Structure formats: C-alpha cells, structure tokens
mmCIF file of C-alpha atoms in Angstrom:
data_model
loop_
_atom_site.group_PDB
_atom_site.id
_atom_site.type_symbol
_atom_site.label_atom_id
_atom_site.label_comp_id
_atom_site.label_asym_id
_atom_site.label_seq_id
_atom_site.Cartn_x
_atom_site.Cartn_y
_atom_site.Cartn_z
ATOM 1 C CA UNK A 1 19.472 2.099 -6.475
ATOM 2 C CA UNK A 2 17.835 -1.383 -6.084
ATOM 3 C CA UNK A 3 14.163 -1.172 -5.091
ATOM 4 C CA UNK A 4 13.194 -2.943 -1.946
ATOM 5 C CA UNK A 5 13.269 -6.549 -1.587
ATOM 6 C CA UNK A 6 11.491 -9.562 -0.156
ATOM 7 C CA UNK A 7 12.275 -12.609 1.092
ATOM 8 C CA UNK A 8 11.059 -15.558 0.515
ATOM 9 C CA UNK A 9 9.087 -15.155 -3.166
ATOM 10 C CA UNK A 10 6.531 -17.684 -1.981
ATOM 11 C CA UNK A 11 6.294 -19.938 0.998
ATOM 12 C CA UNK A 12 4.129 -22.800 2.018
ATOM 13 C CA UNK A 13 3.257 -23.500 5.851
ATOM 14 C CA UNK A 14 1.119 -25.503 7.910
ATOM 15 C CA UNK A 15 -1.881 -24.615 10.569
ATOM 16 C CA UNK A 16 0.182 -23.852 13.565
ATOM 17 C CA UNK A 17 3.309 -22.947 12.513
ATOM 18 C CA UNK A 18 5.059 -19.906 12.428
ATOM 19 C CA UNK A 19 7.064 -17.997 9.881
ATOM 20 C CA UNK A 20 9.204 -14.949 9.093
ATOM 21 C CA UNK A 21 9.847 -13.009 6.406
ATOM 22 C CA UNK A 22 12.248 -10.401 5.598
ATOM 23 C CA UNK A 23 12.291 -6.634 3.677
ATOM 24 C CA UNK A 24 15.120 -5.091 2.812
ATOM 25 C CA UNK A 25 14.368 -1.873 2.770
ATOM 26 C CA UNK A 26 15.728 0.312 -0.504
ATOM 27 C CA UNK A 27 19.193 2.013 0.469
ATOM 28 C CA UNK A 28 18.977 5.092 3.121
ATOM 29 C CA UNK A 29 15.505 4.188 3.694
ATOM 30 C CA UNK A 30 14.562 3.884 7.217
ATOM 31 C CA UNK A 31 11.043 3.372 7.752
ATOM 32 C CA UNK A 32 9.497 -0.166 6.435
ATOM 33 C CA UNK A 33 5.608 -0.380 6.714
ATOM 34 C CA UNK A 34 4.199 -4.228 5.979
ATOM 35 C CA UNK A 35 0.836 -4.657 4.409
ATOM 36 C CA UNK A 36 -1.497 -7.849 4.293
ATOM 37 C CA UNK A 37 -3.240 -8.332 1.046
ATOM 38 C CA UNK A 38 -6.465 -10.385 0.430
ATOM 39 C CA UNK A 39 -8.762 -10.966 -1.980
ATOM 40 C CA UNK A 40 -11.722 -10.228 0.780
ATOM 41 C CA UNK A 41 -10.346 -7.535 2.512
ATOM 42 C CA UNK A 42 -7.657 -5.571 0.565
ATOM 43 C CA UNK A 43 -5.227 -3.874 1.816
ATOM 44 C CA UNK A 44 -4.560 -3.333 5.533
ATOM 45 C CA UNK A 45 -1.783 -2.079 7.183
ATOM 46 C CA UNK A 46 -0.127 -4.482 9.794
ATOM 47 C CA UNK A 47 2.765 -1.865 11.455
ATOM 48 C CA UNK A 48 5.200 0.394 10.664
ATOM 49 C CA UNK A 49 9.126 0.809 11.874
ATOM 50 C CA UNK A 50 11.307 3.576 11.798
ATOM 51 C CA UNK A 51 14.612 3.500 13.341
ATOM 52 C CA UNK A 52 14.231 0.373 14.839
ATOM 53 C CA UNK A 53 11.334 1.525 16.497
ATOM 54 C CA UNK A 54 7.588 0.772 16.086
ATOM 55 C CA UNK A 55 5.666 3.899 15.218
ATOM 56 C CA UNK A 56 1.986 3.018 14.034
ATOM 57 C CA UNK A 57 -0.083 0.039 14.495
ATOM 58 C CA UNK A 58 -2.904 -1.648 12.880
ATOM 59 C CA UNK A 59 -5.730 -3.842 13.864
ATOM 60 C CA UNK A 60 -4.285 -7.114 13.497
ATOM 61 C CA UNK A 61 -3.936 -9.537 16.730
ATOM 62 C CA UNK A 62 -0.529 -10.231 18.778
ATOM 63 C CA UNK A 63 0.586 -12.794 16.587
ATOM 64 C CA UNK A 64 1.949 -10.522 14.225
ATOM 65 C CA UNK A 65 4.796 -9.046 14.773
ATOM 66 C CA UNK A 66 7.472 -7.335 13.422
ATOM 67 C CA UNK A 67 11.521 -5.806 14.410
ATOM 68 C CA UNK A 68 13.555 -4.048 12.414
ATOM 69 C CA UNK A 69 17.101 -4.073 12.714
ATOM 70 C CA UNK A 70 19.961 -1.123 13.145
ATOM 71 C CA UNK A 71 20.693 -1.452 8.783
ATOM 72 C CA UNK A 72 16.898 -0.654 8.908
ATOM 73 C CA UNK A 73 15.899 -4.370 6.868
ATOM 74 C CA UNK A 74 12.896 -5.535 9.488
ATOM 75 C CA UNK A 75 11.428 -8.556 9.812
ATOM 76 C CA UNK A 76 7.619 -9.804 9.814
ATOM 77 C CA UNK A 77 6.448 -12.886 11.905
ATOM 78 C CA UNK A 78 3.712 -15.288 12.533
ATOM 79 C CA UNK A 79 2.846 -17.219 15.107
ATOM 80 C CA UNK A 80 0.621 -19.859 15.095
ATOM 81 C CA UNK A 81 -0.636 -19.105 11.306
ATOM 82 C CA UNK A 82 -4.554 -19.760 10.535
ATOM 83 C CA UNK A 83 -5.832 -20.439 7.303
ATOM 84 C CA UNK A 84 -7.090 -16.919 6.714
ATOM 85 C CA UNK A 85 -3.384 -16.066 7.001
ATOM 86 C CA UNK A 86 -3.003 -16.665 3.714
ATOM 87 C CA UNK A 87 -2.192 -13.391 1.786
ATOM 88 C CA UNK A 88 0.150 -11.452 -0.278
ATOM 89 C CA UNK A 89 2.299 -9.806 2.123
ATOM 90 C CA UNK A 90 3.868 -6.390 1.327
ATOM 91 C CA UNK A 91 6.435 -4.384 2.301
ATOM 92 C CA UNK A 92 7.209 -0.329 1.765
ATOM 93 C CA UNK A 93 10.219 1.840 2.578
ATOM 94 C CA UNK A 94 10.305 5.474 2.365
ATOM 95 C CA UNK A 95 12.934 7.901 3.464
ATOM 96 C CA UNK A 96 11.390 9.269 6.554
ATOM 97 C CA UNK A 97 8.596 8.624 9.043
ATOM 98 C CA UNK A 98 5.385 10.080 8.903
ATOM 99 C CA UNK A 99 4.498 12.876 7.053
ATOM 100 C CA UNK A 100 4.811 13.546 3.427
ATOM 101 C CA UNK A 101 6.905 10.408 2.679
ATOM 102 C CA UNK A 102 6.590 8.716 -0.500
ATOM 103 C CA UNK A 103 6.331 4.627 -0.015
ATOM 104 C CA UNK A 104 8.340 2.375 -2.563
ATOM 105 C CA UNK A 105 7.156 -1.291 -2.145
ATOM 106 C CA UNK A 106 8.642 -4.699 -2.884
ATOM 107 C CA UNK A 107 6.913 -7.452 -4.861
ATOM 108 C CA UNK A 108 5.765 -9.081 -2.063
ATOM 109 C CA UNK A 109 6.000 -12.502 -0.421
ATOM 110 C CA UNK A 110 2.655 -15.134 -0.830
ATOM 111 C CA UNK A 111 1.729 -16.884 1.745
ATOM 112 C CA UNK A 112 -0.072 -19.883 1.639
ATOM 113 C CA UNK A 113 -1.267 -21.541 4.787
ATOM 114 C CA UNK A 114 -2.868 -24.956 4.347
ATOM 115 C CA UNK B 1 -11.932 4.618 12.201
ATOM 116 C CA UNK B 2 -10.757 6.106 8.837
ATOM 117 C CA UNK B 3 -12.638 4.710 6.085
ATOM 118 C CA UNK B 4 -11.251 4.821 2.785
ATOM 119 C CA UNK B 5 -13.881 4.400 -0.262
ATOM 120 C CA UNK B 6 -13.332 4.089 -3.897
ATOM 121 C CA UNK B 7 -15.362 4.440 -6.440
ATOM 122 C CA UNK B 8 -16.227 3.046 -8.601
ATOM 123 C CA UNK B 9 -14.941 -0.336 -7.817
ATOM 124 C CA UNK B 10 -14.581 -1.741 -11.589
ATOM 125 C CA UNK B 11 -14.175 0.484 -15.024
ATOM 126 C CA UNK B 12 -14.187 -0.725 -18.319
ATOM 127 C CA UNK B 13 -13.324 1.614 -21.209
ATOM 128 C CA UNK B 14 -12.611 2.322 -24.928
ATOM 129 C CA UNK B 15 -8.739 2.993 -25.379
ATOM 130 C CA UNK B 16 -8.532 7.104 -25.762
ATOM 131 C CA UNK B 17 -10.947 8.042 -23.172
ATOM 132 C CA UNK B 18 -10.529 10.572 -20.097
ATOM 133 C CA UNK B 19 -11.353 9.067 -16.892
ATOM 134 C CA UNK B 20 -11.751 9.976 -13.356
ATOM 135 C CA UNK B 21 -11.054 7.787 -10.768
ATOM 136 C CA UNK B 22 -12.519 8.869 -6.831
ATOM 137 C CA UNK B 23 -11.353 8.055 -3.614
ATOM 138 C CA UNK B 24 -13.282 9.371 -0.060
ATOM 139 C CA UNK B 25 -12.390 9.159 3.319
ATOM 140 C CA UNK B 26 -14.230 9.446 6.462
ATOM 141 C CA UNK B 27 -11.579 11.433 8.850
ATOM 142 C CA UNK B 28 -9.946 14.979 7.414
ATOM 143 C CA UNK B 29 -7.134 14.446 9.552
ATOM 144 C CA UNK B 30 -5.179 13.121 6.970
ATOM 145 C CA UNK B 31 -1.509 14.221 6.289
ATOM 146 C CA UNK B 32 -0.675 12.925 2.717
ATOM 147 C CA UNK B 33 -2.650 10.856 0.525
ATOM 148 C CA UNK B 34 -1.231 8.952 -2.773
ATOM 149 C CA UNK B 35 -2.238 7.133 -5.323
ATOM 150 C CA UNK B 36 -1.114 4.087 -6.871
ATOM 151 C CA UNK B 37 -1.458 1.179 -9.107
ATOM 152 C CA UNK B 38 -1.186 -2.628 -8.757
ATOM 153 C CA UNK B 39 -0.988 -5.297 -11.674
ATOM 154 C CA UNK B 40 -2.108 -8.719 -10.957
ATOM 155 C CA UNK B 41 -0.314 -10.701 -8.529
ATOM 156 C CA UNK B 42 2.601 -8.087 -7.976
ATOM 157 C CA UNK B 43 3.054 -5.265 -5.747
ATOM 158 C CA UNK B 44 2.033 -1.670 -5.805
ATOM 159 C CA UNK B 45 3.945 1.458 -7.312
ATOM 160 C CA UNK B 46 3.201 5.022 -6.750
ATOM 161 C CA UNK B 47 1.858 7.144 -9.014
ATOM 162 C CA UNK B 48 1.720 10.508 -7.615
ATOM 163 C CA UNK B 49 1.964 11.950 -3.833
ATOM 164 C CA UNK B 50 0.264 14.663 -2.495
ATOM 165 C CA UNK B 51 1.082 15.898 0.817
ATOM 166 C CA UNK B 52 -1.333 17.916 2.912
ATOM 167 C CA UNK B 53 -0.352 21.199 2.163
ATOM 168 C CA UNK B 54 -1.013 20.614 -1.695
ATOM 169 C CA UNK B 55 -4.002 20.528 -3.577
ATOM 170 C CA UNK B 56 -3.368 18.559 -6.622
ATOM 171 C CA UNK B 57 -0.307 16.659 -8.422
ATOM 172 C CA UNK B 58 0.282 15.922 -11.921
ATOM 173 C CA UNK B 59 3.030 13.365 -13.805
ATOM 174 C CA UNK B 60 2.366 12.985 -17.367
ATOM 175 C CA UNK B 61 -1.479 11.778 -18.406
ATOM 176 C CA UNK B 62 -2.243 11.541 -14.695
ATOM 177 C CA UNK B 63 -3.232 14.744 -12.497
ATOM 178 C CA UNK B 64 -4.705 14.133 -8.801
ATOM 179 C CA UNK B 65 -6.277 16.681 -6.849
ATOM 180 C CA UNK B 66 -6.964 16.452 -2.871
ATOM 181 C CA UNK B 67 -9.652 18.592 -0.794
ATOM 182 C CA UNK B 68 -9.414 17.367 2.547
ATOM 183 C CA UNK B 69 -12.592 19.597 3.409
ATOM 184 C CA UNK B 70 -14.776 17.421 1.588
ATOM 185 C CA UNK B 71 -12.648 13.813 2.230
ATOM 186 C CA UNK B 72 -12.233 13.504 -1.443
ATOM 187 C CA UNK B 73 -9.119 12.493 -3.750
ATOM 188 C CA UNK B 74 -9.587 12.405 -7.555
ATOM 189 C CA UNK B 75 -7.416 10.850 -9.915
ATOM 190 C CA UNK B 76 -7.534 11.646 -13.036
ATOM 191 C CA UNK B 77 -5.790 9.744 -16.806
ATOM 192 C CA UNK B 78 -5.974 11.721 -19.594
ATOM 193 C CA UNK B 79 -6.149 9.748 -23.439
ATOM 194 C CA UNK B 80 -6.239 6.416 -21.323
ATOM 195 C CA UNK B 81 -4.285 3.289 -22.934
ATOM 196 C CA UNK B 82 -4.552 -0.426 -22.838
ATOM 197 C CA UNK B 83 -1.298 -0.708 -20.552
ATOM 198 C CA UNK B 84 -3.447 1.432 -17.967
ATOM 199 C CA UNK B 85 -5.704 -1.693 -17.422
ATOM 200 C CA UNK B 86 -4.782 -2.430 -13.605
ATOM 201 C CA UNK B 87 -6.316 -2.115 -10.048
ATOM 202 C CA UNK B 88 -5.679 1.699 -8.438
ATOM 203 C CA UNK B 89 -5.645 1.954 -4.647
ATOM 204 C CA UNK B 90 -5.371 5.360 -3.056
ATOM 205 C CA UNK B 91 -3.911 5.571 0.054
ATOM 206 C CA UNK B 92 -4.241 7.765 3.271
ATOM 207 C CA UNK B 93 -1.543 8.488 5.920
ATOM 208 C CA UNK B 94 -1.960 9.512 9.594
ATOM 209 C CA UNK B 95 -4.244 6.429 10.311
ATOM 210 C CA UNK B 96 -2.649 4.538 7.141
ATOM 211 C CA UNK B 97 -5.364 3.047 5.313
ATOM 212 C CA UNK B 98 -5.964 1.967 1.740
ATOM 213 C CA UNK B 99 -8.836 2.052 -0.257
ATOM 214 C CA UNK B 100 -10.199 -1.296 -2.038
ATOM 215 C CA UNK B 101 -8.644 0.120 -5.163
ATOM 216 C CA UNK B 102 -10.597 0.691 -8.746
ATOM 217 C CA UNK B 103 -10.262 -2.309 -11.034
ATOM 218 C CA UNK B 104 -9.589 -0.410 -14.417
ATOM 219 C CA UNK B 105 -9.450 -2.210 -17.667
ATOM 220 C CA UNK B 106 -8.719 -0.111 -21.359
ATOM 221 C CA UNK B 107 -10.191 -2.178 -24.372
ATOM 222 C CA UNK B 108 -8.325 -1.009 -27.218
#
C-alpha cells in the first residue's frame, strides 16, 4: 500500500497570500488529521476529518481551514499567511475516527512565508 | 487544556545502554496514547499504540507502558543503537495533543 502523500514538497509564499495543500490519505483510510510543526512550539494539532466531516478542532484562528473530499484526500488552506506561518505541515490518516486508531503520516509539506 | 510533558527534553548516550523515555499529561481522559519518532526534517512514524484499555505495548527493543491514573506514559529501548538517535514525541488522543518530543542521540 503506498503511505500517505503530500502535496506540494515545499512551497514559497508571500505575506498575504493564501495557499493550499493537499493529503492523500493512504488507501481505505478515512480520517486525515493535519499538524503544524515549529521549531518554538512543536507539534499542534490544526483539525481532523472523517468522512468528509470535521470531527475535532484545535486552537488555531479561522484562517485555517481544511475539507476533505468523498475519496477521503482533504485539503488544508491559508488565508492571508503571516510570517509565523511558516512551518512543517503534516498530515495523518488512520482507518477510523477516534478511538484506538493508529495515525500513519506523510512527509510533510514546508512552508515558508516571507 | 491537556498538557502533554516530556521528559527529559534532550538524551545523550553510550551505544548499548537501556533507556527510559517519560511522557505526562495533565487530563486522564485520554483514550489512546502512542509513541513515535521523528528524524530531522521529515515526518513522524509510529512506534507503538496503546489504546486505553491496555497497559503497556512492546515491538522489538521498545516496550511502552500507560497508567492513566497517574498521567504517565513510559517508553522504554532496550540495548539502544546509534540509528535510535532521533526526536520521540508521544502523543495523546481525545483532546489530540503532542508532547515536545525527547531529542535522543546514541554515541557509538
């Protein structure tokens, strides 16, 4: 089975702009959680999707945002990106929601907002 | 707020050494919690899972042990090797949080 996937690798924006990025979650997966990496604050958890529906939220403001589509892949979006944007985003699938669900992630995408 | 503390934050050991890694969180209400590793720049992969009817896990040199009474998770590497040197976040579901990870490195 291939693991879970991000697009893009690496990506470059301006103060201001927006941007979306993309998980495909590994096959017969249906939950895809997104995580914000940085080197002053670690990991924290942005949201989590599970049959196209968002389950569980963290404590990040309304311009983050996220969908995820009927194939289960979901999408991750920023609006008006700041400087501290800049992280290593992650994404994980697991099989289920909730519960006892193990959480394969992708490589990540990196983010660089100048 | 669940908290998620690990300790201790860096490690530096001689190749062949037992270790024990900690993890504590504020908020028992916790339904799985599972450990995993991160090399630099890349993304995480899961070690071991323990759900919140189990106590402890084990997969080859590794063995973690969970006692939600006390808010504690323990990881523990058995006759540790150089190609364990890598950050270890444990991570806590029902309010999903991760812990700042231990920064491990083995000196051979």
């Amino acid at each position: 089975k291939a693991g879970v996937t991000q697009t893009p690798r690496y990506l470059i924006k301006t103060r201001g702009q927006q941007v979306t990025l993309s998980c495909s979650p590994i096959s017969g997966h249906r939950s895809v959680s997104w995580y914000q990496q940085t080197p002053g604050q670690g990991l924290q958890f942005l949201f989590e999707y599970f049959s196209e529906t968002q389950r569980n939220k963290g404590n990040f403001p309304g311009r983050f945002s996220g969908r995820q589509f009927s194939n289960s892949r979901s999408e991750m979006n920023v609006s008006t990106l700041e400087l501290g944007d800049s992280a290593l985003y992650l994404c994980a699938s697991s099989s289920g929601s909730g519960t006892h669900q193990r959480q394969y992630f992708g490589p990540g995408t990196r983010l660089t907002v100048t | 707020k669940q908290e998620v503390t690990q300790i201790p934050a860096a490690l530096s050991v001689p190749e062949g050494e037992n270790l024990v890694l900690n993890c504590s969180f504020t908020d028992s209400a916790i339904y799985n919690l599972q450990w995993f590793r991160q090399d630099p720049g890349k993304g995480l992969t899961s070690l071991l899972l323990i759900q919140s009817s189990q106590r402890e896990q084990t997969s080859g040199r590794l063995n973690a042990s969970l006692d939600k009474s006390s808010g504690r998770s323990t990881l523990y590497i058995a006759a540790s090797q150089p190609g364990d040197s890598a950050t270890y976040p444990c991570w806590g579901y029902q309010k999903v949080t991760f812990g700042t990870g231990t920064k491990l490195q083995v000196i051979p």
